[in-house]
Short mmCIF file of C-alpha atoms in Angstrom, two decimals:
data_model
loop_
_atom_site.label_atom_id
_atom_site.label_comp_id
_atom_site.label_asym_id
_atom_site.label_seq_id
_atom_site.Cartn_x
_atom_site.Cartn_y
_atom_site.Cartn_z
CA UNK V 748 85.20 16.93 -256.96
CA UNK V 749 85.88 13.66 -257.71
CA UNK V 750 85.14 10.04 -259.67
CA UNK V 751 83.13 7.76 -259.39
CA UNK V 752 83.19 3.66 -261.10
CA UNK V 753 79.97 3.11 -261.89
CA UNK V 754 78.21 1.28 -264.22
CA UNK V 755 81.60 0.76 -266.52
CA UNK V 756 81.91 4.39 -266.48
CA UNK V 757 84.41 7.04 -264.73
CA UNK V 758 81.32 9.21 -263.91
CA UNK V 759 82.61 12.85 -262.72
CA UNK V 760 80.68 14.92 -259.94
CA UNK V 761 80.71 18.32 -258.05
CA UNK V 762 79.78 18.77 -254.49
CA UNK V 763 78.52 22.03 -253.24
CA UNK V 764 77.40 23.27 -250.28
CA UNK V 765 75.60 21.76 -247.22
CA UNK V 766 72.01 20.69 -246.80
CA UNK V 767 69.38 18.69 -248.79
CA UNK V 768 71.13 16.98 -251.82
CA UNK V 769 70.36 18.43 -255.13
CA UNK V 770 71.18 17.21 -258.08
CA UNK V 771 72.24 19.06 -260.70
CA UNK V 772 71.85 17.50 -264.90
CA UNK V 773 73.58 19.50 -267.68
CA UNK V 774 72.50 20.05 -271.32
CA UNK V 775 73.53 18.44 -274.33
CA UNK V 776 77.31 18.72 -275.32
CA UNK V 777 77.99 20.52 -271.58
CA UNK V 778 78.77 20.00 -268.12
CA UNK V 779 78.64 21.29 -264.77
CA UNK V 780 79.88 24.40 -265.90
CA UNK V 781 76.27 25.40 -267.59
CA UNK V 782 74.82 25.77 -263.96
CA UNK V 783 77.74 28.47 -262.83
CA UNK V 784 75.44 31.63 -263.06
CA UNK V 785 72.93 30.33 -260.30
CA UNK V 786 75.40 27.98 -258.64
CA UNK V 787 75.79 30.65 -256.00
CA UNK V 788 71.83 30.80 -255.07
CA UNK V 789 71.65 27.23 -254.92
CA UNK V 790 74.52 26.34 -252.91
CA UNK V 791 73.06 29.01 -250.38
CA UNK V 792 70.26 26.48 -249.49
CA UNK V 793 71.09 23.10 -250.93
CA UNK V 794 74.02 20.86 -251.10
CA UNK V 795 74.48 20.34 -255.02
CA UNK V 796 75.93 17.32 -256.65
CA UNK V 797 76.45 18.46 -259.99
CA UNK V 798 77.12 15.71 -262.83
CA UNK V 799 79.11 14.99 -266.12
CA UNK V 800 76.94 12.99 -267.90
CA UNK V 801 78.66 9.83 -270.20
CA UNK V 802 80.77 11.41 -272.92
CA UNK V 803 80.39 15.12 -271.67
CA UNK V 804 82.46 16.98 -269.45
CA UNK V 805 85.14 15.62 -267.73
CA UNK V 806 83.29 11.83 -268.32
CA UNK V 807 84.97 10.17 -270.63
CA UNK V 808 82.91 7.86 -273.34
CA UNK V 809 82.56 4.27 -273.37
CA UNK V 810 82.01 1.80 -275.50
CA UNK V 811 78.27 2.19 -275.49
CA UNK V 812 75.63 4.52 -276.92
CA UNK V 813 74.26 7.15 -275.34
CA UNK V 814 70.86 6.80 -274.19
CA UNK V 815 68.55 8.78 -271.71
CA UNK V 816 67.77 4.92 -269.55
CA UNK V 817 71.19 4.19 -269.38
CA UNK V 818 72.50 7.40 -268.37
CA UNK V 819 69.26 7.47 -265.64
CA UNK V 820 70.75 4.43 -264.44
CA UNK V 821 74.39 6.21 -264.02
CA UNK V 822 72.74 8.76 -261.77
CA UNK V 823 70.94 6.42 -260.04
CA UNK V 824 74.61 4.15 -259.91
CA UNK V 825 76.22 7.31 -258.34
CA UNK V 826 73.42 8.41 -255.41
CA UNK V 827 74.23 4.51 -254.27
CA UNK V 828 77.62 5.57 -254.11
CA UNK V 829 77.31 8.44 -252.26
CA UNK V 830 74.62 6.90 -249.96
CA UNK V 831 72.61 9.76 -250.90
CA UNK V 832 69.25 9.90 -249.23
CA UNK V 833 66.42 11.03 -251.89
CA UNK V 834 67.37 13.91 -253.67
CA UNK V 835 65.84 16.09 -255.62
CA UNK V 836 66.78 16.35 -258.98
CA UNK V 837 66.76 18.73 -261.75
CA UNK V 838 67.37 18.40 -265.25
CA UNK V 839 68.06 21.02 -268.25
CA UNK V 840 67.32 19.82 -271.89
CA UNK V 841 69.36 16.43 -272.21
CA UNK V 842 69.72 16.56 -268.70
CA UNK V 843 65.84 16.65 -267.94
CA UNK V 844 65.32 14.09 -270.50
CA UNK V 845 67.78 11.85 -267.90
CA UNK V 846 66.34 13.51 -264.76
CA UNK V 847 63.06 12.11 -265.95
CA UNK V 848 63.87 8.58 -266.76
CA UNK V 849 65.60 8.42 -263.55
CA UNK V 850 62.28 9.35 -261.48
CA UNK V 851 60.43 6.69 -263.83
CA UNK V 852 63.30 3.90 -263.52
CA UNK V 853 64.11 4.83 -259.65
CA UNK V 854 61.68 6.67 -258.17
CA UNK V 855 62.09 6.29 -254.70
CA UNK V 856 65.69 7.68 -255.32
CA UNK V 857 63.86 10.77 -256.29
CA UNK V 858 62.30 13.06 -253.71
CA UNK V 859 61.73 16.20 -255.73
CA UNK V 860 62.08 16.25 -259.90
CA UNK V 861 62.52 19.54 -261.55
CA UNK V 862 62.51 19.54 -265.64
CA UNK V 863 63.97 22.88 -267.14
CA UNK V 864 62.87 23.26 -271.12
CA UNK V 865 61.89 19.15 -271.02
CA UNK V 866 59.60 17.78 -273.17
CA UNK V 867 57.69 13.78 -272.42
CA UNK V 868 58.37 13.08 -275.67
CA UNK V 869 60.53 13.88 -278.69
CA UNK V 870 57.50 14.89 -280.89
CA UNK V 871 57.42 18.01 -278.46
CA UNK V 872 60.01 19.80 -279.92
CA UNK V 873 59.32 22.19 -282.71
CA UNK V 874 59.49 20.96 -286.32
CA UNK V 875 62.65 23.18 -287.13
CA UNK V 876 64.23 22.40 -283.35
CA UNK V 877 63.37 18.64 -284.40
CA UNK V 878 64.78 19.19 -287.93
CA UNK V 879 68.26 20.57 -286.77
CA UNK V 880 68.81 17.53 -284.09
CA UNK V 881 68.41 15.19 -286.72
CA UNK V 882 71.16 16.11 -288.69
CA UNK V 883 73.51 16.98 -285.67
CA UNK V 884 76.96 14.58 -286.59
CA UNK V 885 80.45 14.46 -287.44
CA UNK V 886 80.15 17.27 -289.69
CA UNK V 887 77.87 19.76 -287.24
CA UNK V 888 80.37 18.57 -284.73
CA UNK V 889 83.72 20.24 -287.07
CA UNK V 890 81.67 23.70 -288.07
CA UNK V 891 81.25 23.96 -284.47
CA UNK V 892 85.17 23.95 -283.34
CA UNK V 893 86.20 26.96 -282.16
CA UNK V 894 82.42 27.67 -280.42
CA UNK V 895 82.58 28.26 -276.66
CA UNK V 896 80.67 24.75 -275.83
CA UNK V 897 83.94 23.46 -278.09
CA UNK V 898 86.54 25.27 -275.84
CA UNK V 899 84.89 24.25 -272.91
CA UNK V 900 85.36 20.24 -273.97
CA UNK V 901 88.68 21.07 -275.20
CA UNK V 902 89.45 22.64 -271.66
CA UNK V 903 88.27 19.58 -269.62
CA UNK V 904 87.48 16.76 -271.51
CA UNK V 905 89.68 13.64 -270.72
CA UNK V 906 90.22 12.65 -274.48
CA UNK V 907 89.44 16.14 -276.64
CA UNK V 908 89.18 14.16 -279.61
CA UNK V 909 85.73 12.47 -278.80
CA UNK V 910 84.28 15.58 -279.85
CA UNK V 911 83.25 14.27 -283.17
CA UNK V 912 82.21 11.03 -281.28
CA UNK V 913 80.24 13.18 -278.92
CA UNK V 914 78.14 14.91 -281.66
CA UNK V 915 77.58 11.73 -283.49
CA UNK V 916 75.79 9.66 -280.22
CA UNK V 917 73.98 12.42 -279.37
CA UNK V 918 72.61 12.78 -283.23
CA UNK V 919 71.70 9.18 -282.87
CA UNK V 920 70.02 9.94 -279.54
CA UNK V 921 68.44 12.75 -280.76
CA UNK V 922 66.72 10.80 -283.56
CA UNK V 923 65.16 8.34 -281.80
CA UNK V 924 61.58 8.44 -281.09
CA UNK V 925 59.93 8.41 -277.58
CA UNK V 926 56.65 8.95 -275.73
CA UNK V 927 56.79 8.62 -272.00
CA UNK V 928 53.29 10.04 -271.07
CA UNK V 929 51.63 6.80 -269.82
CA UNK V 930 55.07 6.63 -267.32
CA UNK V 931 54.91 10.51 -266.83
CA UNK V 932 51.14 9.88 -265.61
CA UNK V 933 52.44 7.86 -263.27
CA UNK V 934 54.67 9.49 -261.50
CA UNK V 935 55.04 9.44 -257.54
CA UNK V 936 56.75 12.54 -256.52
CA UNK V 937 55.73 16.43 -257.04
CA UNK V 938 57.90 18.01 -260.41
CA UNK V 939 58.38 21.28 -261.21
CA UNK V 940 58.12 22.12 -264.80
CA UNK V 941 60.06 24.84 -265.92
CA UNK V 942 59.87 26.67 -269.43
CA UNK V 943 60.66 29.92 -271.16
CA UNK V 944 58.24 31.78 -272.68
CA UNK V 945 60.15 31.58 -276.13
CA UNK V 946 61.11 28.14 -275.48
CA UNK V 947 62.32 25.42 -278.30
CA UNK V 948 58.88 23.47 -276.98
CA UNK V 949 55.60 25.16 -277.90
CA UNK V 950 53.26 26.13 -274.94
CA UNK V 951 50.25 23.38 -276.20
CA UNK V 952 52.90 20.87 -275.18
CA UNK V 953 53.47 22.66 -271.82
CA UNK V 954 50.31 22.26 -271.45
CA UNK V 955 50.03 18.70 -272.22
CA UNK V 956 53.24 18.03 -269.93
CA UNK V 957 51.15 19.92 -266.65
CA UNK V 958 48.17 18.11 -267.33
CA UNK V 959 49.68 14.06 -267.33
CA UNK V 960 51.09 15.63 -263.77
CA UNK V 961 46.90 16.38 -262.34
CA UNK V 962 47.87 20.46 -264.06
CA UNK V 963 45.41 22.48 -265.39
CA UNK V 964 41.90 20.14 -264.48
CA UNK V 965 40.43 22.22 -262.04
CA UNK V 966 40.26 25.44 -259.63
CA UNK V 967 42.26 25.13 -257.23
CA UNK V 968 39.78 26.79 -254.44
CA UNK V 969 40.16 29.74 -252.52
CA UNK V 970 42.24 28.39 -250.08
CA UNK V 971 44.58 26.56 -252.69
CA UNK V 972 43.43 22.70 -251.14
CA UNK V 973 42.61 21.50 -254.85
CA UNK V 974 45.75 22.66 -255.94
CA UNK V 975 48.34 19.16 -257.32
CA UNK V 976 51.28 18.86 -256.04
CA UNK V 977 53.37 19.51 -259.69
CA UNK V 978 53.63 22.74 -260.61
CA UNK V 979 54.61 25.03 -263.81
CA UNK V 980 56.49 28.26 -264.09
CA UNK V 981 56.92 29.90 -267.20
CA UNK V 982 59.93 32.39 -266.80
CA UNK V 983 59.32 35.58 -268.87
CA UNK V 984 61.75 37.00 -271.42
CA UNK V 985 64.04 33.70 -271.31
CA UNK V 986 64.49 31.00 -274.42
CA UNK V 987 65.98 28.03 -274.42
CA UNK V 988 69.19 28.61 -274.87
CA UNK V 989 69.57 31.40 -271.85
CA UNK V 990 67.20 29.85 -269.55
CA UNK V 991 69.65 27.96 -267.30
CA UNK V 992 71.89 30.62 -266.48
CA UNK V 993 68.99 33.20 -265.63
CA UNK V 994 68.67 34.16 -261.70
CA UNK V 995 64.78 33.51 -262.63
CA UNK V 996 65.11 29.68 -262.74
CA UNK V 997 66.55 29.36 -258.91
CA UNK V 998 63.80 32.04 -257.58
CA UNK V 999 61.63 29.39 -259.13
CA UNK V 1000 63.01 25.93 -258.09
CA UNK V 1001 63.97 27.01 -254.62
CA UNK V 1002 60.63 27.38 -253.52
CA UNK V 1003 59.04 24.52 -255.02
CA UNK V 1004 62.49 22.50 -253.48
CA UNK V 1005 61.36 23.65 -249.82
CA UNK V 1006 57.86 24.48 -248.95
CA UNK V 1007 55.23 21.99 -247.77
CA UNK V 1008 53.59 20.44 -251.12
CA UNK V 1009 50.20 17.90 -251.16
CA UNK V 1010 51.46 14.25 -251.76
CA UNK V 1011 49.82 13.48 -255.31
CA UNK V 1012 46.21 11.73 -255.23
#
């Protein structure tokens, strides 16, 4: 558990385990801690580097705003500095959004990319999902004091009273539009999409994701040969919001993180 100077930035990280490197993206307004539930099944077959991202955490803000690209180039900043080989990398909400800029701005940092409730762009969101980050600021960021996501930042954070600060970057993020697909389409290395079936994304989009990575065109033939190399899991009974603590996501990634898959076409 350390720091790491990078990119102007006291970037904080976790290391877990032996093995592979895996590493591990938090959600908006948390840290490391969100991945505690499955930490244990992970660590059994992986060596995790889990992440603070800029502003969250135990990573203090700096003087710039907070942006998926910049924050892909933080994690790309801090494999250097480990002298990480590729690692696979998996990404939760905010996080995926980074994960995924990171395997478009550095792919062949990236051996393995695994998006948990991600959408390609910001138009995948539902309206009333889309609606409520739009008005997420200094305000939001006082009604929710007291919250456990609050006491959590109080706990760690470096400078507690960048919690309104927090809340008013990430609004700003939040509202900005995006459409990776063309970039998506392109993408070198097999991803794992991961969803709940009562997700904050509706399943057309899902769909839409699977298919930019070669999803969803064809049978994949008795013996599987036609299969692409992404692949989707939809984890029953989940949302959101509980998705990334549920022993269902590791039984999911693990697999896809270790068997043989098809290079993409």
């Amino acid at each position: 558990m350390s720091y790491a100077e990078v990119n102007g930035l006291r970037l904080w990280y976790e290391i877990h385990g032996t093995g592979r490197p895996l590493v591990l993206l938090h959600g908006g307004y948390g840290s490391t801690e969100m991945f505690a539930p499955i930490l244990p099944d992970l660590t059994a077959r992986r060596q995790v580097v889990a992440v603070d991202l800029q502003g969250h955490g135990r990573t203090a803000d700096v003087d710039r705003p907070l942006r998926y690209e910049s924050m892909a180039d933080d994690i790309a900043a801090l494999s250097r500095h480990l002298d990480l080989p590729p690692a696979d990398v998996l990404g939760y909400s905010l996080g995926g959004g980074v994960a995924l800029r990171a395997a478009i701005q550095h792919p062949a940092l990236v051996r393995r990319l695994v998006l948990v409730s991600t959408p390609y762009r910001r138009r995948g969101w539902y309206p009333e999902v889309l609606a409520a980050m739009a008005a997420q600021d200094e305000r939001v960021a006082e009604r929710m004091r007291g919250t456990p996501p609050h006491e959590r930042y109080e706990r760690v954070a470096p400078r507690p009273r960048d919690w309104p600060t927090l809340w008013t970057k990430t609004g700003e993020l939040l509202r900005r539009e995006y459409d990776w697909s063309a970039e998506v389409a392109a993408l070198p290395m097999p991803v794992l999409l991961v969803f709940a079936d009562a997700d904050s994304i509706p399943v057309h989009h899902v769909a839409e994701f699977f298919g930019l990575l070669g999803g969803g065109h064809r049978d994949a033939g008795g013996d599987g040969t036609d299969r692409p190399a992404s692949r989707l899991a939809v984890l029953p009974g989940l949302t959101h919001y509980d998705i990334v603590g549920s022993p269902a996501l590791p039984a999911a990634v693990l697999p896809f993180l270790t068997h043989a898959v098809r290079a993409p076409e």
